[in-house]
Coordinates of N, CA and C in Angstrom, one line a residue:
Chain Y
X1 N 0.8 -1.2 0.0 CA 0.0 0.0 0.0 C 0.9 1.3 0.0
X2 N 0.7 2.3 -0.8 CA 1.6 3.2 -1.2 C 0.9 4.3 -0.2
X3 N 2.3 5.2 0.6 CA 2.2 6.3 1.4 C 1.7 7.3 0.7
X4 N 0.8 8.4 1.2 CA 0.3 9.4 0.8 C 1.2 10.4 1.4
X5 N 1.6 11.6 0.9 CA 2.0 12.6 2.0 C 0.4 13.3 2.9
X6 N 1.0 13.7 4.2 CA -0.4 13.6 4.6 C -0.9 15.4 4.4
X7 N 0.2 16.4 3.6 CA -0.7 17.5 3.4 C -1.3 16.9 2.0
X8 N -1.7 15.9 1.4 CA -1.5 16.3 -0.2 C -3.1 16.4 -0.3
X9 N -3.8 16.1 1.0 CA -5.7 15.9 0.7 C -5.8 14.8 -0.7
X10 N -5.1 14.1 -1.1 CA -5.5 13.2 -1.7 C -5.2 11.6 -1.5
X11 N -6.1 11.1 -1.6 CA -5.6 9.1 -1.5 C -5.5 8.6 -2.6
X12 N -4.7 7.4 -2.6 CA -4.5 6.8 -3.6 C -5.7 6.4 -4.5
X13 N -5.6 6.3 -5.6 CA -7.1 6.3 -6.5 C -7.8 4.4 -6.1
X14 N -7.2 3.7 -5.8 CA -7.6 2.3 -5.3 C -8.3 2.5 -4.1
X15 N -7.6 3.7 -3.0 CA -8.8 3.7 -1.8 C -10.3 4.4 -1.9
X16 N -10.2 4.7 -3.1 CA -11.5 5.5 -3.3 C -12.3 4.2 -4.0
X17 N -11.4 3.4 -5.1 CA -12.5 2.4 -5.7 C -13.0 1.5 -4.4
X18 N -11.6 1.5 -3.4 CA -12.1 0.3 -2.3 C -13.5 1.1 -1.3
X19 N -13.3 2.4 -0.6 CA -14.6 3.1 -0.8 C -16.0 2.5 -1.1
X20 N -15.8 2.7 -2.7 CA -17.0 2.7 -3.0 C -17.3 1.2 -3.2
X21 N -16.8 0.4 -3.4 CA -17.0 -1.5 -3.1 C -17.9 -1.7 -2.0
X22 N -17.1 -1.1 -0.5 CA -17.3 -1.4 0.4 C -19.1 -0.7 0.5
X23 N -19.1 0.4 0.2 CA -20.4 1.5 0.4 C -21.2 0.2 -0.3
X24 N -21.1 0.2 -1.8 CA -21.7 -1.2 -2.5 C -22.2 -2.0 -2.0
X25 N -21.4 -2.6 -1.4 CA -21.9 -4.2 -1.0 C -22.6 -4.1 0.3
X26 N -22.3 -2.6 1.2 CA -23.3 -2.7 2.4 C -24.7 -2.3 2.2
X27 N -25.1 -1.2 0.7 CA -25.8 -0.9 0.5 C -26.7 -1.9 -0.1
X28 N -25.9 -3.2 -0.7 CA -27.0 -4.0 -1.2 C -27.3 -5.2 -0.2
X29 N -26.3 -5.1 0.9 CA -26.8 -6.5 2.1 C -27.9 -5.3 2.7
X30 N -27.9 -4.3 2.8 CA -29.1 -3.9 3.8 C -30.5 -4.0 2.8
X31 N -30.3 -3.6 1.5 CA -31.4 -3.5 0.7 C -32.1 -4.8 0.6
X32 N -31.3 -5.9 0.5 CA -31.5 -7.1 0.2 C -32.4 -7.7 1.6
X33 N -31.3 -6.9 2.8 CA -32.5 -7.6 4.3 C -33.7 -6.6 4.2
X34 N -33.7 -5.7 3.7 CA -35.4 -5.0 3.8 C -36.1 -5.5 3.0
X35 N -35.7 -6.2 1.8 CA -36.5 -6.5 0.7 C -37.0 -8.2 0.9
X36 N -36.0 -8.8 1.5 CA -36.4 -10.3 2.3 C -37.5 -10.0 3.2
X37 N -37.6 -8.8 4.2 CA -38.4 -8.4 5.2 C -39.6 -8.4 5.0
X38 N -39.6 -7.9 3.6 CA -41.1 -7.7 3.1 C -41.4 -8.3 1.7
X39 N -41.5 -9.7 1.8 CA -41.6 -10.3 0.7 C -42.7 -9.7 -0.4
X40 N -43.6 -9.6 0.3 CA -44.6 -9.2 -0.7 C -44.4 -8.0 -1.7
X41 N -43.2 -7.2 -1.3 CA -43.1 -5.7 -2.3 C -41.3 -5.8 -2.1
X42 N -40.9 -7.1 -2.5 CA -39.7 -6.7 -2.7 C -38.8 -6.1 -3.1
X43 N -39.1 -5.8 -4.4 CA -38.2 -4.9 -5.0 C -38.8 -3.1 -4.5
X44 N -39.7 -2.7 -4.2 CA -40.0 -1.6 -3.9 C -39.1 -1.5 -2.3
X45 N -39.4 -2.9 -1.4 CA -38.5 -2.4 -0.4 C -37.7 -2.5 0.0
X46 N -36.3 -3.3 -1.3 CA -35.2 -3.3 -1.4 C -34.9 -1.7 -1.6
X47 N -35.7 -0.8 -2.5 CA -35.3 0.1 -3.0 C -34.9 0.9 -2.1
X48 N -36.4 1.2 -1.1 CA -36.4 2.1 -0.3 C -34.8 2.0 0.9
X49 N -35.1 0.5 0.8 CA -33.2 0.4 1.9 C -32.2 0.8 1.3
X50 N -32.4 0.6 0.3 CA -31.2 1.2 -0.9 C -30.7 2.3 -0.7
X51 N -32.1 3.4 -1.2 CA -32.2 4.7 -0.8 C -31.6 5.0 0.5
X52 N -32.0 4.2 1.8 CA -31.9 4.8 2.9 C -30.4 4.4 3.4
X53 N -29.7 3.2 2.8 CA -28.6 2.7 3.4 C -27.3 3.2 2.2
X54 N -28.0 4.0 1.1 CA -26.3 4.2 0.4 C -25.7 5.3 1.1
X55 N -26.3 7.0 1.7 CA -25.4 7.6 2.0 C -24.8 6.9 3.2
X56 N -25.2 6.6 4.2 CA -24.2 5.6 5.8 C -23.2 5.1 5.1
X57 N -23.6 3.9 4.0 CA -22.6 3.0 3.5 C -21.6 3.6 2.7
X58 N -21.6 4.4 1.9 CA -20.6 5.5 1.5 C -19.9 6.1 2.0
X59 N -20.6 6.7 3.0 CA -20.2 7.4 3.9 C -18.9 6.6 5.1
X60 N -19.1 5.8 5.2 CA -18.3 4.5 5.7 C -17.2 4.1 5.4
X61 N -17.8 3.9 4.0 CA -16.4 3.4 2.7 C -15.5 4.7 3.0
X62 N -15.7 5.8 2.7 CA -14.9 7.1 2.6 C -14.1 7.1 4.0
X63 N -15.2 6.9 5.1 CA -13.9 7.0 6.4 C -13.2 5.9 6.7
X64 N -13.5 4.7 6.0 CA -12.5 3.7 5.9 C -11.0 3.8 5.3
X65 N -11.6 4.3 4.7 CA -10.4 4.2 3.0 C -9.8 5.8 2.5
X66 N -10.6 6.3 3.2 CA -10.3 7.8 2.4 C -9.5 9.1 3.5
X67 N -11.0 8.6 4.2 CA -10.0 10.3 5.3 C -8.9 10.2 5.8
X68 N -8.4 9.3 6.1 CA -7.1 9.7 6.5 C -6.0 9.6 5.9
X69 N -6.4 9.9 4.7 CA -5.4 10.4 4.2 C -5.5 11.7 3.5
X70 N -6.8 12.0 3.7 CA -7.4 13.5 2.9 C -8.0 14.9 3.9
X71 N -8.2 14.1 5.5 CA -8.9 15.0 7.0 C -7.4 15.3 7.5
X72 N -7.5 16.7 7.7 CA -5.9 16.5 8.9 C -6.7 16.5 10.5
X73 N -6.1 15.5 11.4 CA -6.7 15.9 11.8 C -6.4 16.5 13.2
X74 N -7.5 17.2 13.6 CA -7.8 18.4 15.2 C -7.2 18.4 16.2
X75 N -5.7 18.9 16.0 CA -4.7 18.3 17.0 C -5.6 19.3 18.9
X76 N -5.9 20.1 18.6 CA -6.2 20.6 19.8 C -7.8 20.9 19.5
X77 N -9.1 19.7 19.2 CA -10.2 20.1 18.6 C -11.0 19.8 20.2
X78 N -10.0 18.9 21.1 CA -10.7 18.4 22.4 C -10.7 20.0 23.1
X79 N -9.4 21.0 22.8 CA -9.4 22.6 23.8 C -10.1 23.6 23.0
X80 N -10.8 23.3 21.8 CA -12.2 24.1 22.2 C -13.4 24.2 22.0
X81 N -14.0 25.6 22.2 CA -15.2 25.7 22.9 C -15.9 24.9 22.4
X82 N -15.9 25.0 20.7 CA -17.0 23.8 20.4 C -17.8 22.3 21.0
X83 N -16.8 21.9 21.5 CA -16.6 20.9 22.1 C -17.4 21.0 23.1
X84 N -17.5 22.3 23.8 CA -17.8 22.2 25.3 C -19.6 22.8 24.8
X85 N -19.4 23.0 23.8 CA -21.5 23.6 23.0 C -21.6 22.1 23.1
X86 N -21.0 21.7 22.2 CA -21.7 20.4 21.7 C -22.2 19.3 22.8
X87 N -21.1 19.0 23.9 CA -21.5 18.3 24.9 C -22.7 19.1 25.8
X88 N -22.2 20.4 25.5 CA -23.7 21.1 26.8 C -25.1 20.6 25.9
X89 N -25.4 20.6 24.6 CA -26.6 20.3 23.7 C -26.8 19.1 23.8
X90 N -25.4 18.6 23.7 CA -26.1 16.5 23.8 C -26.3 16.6 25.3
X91 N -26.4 16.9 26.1 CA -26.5 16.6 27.5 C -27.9 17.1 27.7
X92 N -28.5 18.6 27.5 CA -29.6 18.6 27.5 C -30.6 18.1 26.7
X93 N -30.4 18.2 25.1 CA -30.8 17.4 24.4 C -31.5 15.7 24.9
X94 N -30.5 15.1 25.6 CA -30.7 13.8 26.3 C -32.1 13.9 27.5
X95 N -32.1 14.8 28.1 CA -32.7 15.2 29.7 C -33.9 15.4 29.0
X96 N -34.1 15.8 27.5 CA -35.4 16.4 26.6 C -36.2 15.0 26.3
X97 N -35.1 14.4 25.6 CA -35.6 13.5 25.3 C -36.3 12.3 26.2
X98 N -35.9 12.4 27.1 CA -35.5 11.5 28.4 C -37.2 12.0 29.0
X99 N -37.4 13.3 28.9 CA -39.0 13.7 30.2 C -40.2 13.5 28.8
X100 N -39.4 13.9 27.4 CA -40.7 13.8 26.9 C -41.1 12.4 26.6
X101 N -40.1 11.2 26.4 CA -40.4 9.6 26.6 C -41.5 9.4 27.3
X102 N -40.7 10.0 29.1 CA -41.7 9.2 30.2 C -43.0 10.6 29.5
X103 N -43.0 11.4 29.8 CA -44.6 12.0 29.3 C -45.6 11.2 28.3
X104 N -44.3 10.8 27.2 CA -45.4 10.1 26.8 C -45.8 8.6 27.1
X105 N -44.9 8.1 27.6 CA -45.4 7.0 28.3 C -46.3 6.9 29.2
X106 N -46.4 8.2 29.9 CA -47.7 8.4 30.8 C -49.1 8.5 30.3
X107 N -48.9 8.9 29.5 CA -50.2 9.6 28.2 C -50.6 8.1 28.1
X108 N -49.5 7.3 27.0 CA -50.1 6.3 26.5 C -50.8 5.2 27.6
X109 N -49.8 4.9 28.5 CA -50.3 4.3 30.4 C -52.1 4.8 30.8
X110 N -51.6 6.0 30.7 CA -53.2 6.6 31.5 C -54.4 6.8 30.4
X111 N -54.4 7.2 29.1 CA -55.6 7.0 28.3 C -55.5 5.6 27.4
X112 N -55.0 4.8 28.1 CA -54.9 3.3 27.2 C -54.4 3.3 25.6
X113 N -54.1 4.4 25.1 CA -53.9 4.6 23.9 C -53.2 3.4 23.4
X114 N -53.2 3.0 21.8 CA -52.2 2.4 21.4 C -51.8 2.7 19.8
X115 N -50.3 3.1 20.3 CA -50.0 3.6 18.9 C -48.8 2.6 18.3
X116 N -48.3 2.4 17.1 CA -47.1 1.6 16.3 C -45.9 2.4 17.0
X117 N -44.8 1.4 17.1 CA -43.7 1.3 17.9 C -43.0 2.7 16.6
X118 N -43.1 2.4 15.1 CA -42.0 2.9 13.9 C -42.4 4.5 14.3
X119 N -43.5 5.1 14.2 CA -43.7 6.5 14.1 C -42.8 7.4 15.6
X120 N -43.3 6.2 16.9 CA -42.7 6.8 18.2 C -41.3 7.1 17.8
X121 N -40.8 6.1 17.5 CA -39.2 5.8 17.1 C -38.7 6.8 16.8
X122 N -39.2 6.7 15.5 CA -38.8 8.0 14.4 C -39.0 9.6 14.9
X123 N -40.2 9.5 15.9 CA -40.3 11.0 16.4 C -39.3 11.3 17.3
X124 N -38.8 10.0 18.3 CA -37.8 10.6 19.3 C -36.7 10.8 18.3
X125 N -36.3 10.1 17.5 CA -35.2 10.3 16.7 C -35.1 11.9 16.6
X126 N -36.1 12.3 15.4 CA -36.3 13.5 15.2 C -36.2 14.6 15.9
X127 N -36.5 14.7 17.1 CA -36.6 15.2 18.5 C -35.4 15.4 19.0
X128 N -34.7 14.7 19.3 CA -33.4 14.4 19.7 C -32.5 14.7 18.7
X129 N -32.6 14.8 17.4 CA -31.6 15.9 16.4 C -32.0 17.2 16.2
X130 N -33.1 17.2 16.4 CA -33.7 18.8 16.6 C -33.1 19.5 17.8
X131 N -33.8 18.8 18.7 CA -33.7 19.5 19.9 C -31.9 19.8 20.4
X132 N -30.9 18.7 20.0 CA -29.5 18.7 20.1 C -29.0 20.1 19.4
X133 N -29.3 20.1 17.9 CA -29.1 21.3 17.1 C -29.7 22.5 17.3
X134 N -30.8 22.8 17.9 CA -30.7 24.2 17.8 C -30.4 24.5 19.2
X135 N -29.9 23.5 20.4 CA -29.0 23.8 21.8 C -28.2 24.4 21.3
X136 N -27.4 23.5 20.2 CA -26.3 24.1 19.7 C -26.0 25.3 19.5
X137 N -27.1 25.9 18.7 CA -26.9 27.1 18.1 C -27.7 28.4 19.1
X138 N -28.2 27.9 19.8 CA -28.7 28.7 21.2 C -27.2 28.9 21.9
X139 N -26.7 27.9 22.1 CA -25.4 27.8 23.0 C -24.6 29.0 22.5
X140 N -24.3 28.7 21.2 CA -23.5 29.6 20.5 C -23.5 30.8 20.4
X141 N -24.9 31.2 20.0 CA -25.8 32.2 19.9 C -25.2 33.4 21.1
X142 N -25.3 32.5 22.2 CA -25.9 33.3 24.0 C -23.9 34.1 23.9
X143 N -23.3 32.8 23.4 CA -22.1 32.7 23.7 C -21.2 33.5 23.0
X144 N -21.0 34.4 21.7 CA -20.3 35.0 20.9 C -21.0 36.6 20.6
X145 N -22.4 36.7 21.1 CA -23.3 38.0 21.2 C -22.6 39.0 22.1
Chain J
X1 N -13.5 32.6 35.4 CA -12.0 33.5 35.5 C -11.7 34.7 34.8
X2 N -10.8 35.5 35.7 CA -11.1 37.0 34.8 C -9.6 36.5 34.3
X3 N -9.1 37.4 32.7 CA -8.3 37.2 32.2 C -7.7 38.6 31.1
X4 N -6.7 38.8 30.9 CA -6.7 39.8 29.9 C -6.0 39.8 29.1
X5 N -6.5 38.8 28.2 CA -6.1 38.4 27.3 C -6.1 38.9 26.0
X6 N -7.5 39.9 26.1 CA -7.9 40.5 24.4 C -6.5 41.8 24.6
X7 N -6.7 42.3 26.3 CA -5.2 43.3 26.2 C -3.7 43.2 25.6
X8 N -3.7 41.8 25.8 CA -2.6 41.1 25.4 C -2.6 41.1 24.0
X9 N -3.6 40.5 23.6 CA -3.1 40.5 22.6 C -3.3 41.5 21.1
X10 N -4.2 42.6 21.5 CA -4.0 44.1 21.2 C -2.6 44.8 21.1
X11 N -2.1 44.3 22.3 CA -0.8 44.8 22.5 C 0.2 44.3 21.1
X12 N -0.5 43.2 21.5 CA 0.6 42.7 19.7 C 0.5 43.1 18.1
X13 N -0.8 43.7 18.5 CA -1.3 44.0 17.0 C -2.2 42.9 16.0
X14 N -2.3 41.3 17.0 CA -2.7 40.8 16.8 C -4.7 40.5 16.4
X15 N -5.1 39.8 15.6 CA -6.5 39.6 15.4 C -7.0 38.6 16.4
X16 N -8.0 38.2 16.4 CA -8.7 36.7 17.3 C -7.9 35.8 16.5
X17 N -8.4 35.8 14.9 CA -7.9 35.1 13.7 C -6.3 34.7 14.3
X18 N -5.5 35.7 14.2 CA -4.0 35.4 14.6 C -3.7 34.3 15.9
X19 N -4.1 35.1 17.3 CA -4.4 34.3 18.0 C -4.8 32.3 17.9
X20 N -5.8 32.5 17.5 CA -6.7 31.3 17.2 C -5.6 30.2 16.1
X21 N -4.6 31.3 15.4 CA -4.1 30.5 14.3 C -2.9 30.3 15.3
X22 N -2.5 30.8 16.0 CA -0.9 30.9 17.2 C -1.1 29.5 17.9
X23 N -1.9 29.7 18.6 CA -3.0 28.5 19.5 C -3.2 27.0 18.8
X24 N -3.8 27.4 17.6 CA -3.9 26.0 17.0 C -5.9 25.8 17.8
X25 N -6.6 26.5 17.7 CA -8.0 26.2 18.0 C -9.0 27.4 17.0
X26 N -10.2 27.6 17.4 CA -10.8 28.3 16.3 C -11.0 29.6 16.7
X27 N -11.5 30.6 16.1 CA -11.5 31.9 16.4 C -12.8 31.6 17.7
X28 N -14.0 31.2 17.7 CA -15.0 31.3 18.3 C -14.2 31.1 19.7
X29 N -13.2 29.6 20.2 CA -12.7 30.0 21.2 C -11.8 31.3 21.6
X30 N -11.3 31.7 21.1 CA -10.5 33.0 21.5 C -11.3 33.8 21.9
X31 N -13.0 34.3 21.3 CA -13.5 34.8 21.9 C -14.4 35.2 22.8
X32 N -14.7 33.6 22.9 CA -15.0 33.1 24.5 C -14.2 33.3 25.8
X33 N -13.2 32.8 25.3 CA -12.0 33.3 26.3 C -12.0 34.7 26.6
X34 N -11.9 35.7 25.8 CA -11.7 37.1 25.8 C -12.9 37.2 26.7
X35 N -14.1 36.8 26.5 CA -15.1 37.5 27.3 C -15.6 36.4 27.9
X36 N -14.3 35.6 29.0 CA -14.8 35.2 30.4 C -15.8 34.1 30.0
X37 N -16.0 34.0 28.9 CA -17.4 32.8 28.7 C -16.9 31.0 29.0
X38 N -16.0 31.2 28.8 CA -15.0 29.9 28.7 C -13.8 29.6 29.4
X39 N -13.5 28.7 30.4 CA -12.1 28.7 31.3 C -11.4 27.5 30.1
X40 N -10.2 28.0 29.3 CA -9.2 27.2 28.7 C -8.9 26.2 29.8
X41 N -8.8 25.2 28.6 CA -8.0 23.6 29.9 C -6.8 24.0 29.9
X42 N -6.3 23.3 31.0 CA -4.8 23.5 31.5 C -4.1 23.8 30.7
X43 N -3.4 22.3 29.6 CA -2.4 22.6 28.2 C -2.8 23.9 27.2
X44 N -4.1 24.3 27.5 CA -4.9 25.4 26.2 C -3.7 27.0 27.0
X45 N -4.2 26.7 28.6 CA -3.7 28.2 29.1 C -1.9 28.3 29.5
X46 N -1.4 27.0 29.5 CA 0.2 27.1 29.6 C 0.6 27.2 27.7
X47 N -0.3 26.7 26.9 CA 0.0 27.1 25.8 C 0.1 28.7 25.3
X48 N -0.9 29.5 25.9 CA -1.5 30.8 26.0 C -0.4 31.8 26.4
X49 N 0.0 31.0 27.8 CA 1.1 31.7 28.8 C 2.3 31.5 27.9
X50 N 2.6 30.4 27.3 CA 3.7 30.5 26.3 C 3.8 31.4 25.2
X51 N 2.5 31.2 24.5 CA 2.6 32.1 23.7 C 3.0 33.7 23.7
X52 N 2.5 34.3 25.1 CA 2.5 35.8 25.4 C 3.9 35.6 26.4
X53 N 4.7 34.6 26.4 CA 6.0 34.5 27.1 C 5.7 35.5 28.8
X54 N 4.7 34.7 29.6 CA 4.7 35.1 31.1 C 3.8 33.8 31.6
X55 N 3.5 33.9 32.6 CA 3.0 32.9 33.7 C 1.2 33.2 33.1
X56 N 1.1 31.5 33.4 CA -0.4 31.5 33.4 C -1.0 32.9 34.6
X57 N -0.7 32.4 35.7 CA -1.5 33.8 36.5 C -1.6 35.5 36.0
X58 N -0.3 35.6 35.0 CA -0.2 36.7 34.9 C -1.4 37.0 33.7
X59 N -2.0 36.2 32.9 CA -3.5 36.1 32.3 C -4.8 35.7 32.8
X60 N -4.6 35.1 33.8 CA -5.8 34.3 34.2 C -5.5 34.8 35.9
X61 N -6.6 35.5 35.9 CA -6.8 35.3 37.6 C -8.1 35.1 38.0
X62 N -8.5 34.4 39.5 CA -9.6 33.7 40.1 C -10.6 34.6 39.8
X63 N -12.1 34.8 40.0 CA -12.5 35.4 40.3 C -13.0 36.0 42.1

């Protein structure tokens, strides 16, 4: 395997084809278990895993194979502030996610409700990148004004 | 922690930019620092003290 210099931001042109193999082949084992999952619309829900699993798996291949030899990286990114926004946002972020759960667990407990597990999911998800990101920029905000 | 640091580094003629690039972190910390928002970790403020060639205390004092 041939040395890169590590200012040149570029990798060898094999780590990029290996990259994209790797992105490949994760994108079609995931597509392939969504599309087994739902026999009856296979190919529509191969697709949709397709769709949903190429950027991760790309994204994967690249930090396997690529960034380091193309990221320099953050010799001193642990001494700043960023660092200290981002942990204050994941921290509350968490405490958000964490009261509105049990809330709704109490909801669903006390009016017998019954809702599908995928929508809950997806909303804490959502919630919890929302709610992290604009700490963020509240943090920031409060902090450079 | 109070610190006087933006004096410091006025004195030199220097920007946040300059600083931040001396330091090796981002402009947004320098200016946290400058305005008390943020206490630098230990290696951040002996780096700091090096940089301006005097004693951490002589930038950073308790409140």
């Amino acid at each position: 395997m041939s040395k890169v210099p590590f200012t040149s931001r570029r990798a060898p042109v094999h780590h990029y084809v290996l990259a994209v193999i790797l992105g490949a082949i994760l994108t079609i084992a995931v597509s392939v278990l969504v599309g087994v999952s739902n026999p009856g619309d296979f190919w529509l829900a191969a697709g949709i895993g397709a769709l949903c699993s190429a950027y991760p798996a790309m994204s994967l291949g690249a930090r396997v194979f690529v960034s380091n030899n193309t990221v320099t990286r953050d010799a001193r990114g642990e001494q700043s502030v960023e660092l200290q926004w981002m942990r204050q946002a994941g921290a509350g972020a968490f405490l958000d996610v964490l009261v509105a759960t049990i809330v709704a667990v109490l909801v669903l407990v006390i009016g017998r409700f019954t809702v599908d597990a995928l929508p809950v999911l997806l909303g804490l998800v959502v919630l919890s990148a929302l709610d992290a990101g604009v700490r963020y920029l509240v943090i920031r905000y409060r902090a450079l004004k | 922690m109070k610190n006087n640091l933006a004096e410091r580094r006025t004195g030199r003629n220097w920007t946040q930019a300059d600083l931040a690039a001396a330091l090796g972190v981002s402009r947004q910390t320098v200016i946290s620092i400058e305005r008390e928002k943020f206490d630098p970790s230990l290696p951040l403020a002996f780096l700091i003290a090096r940089t301006f060639d005097c004693a951490i205390e002589e930038i950073f004092t308790a409140d």
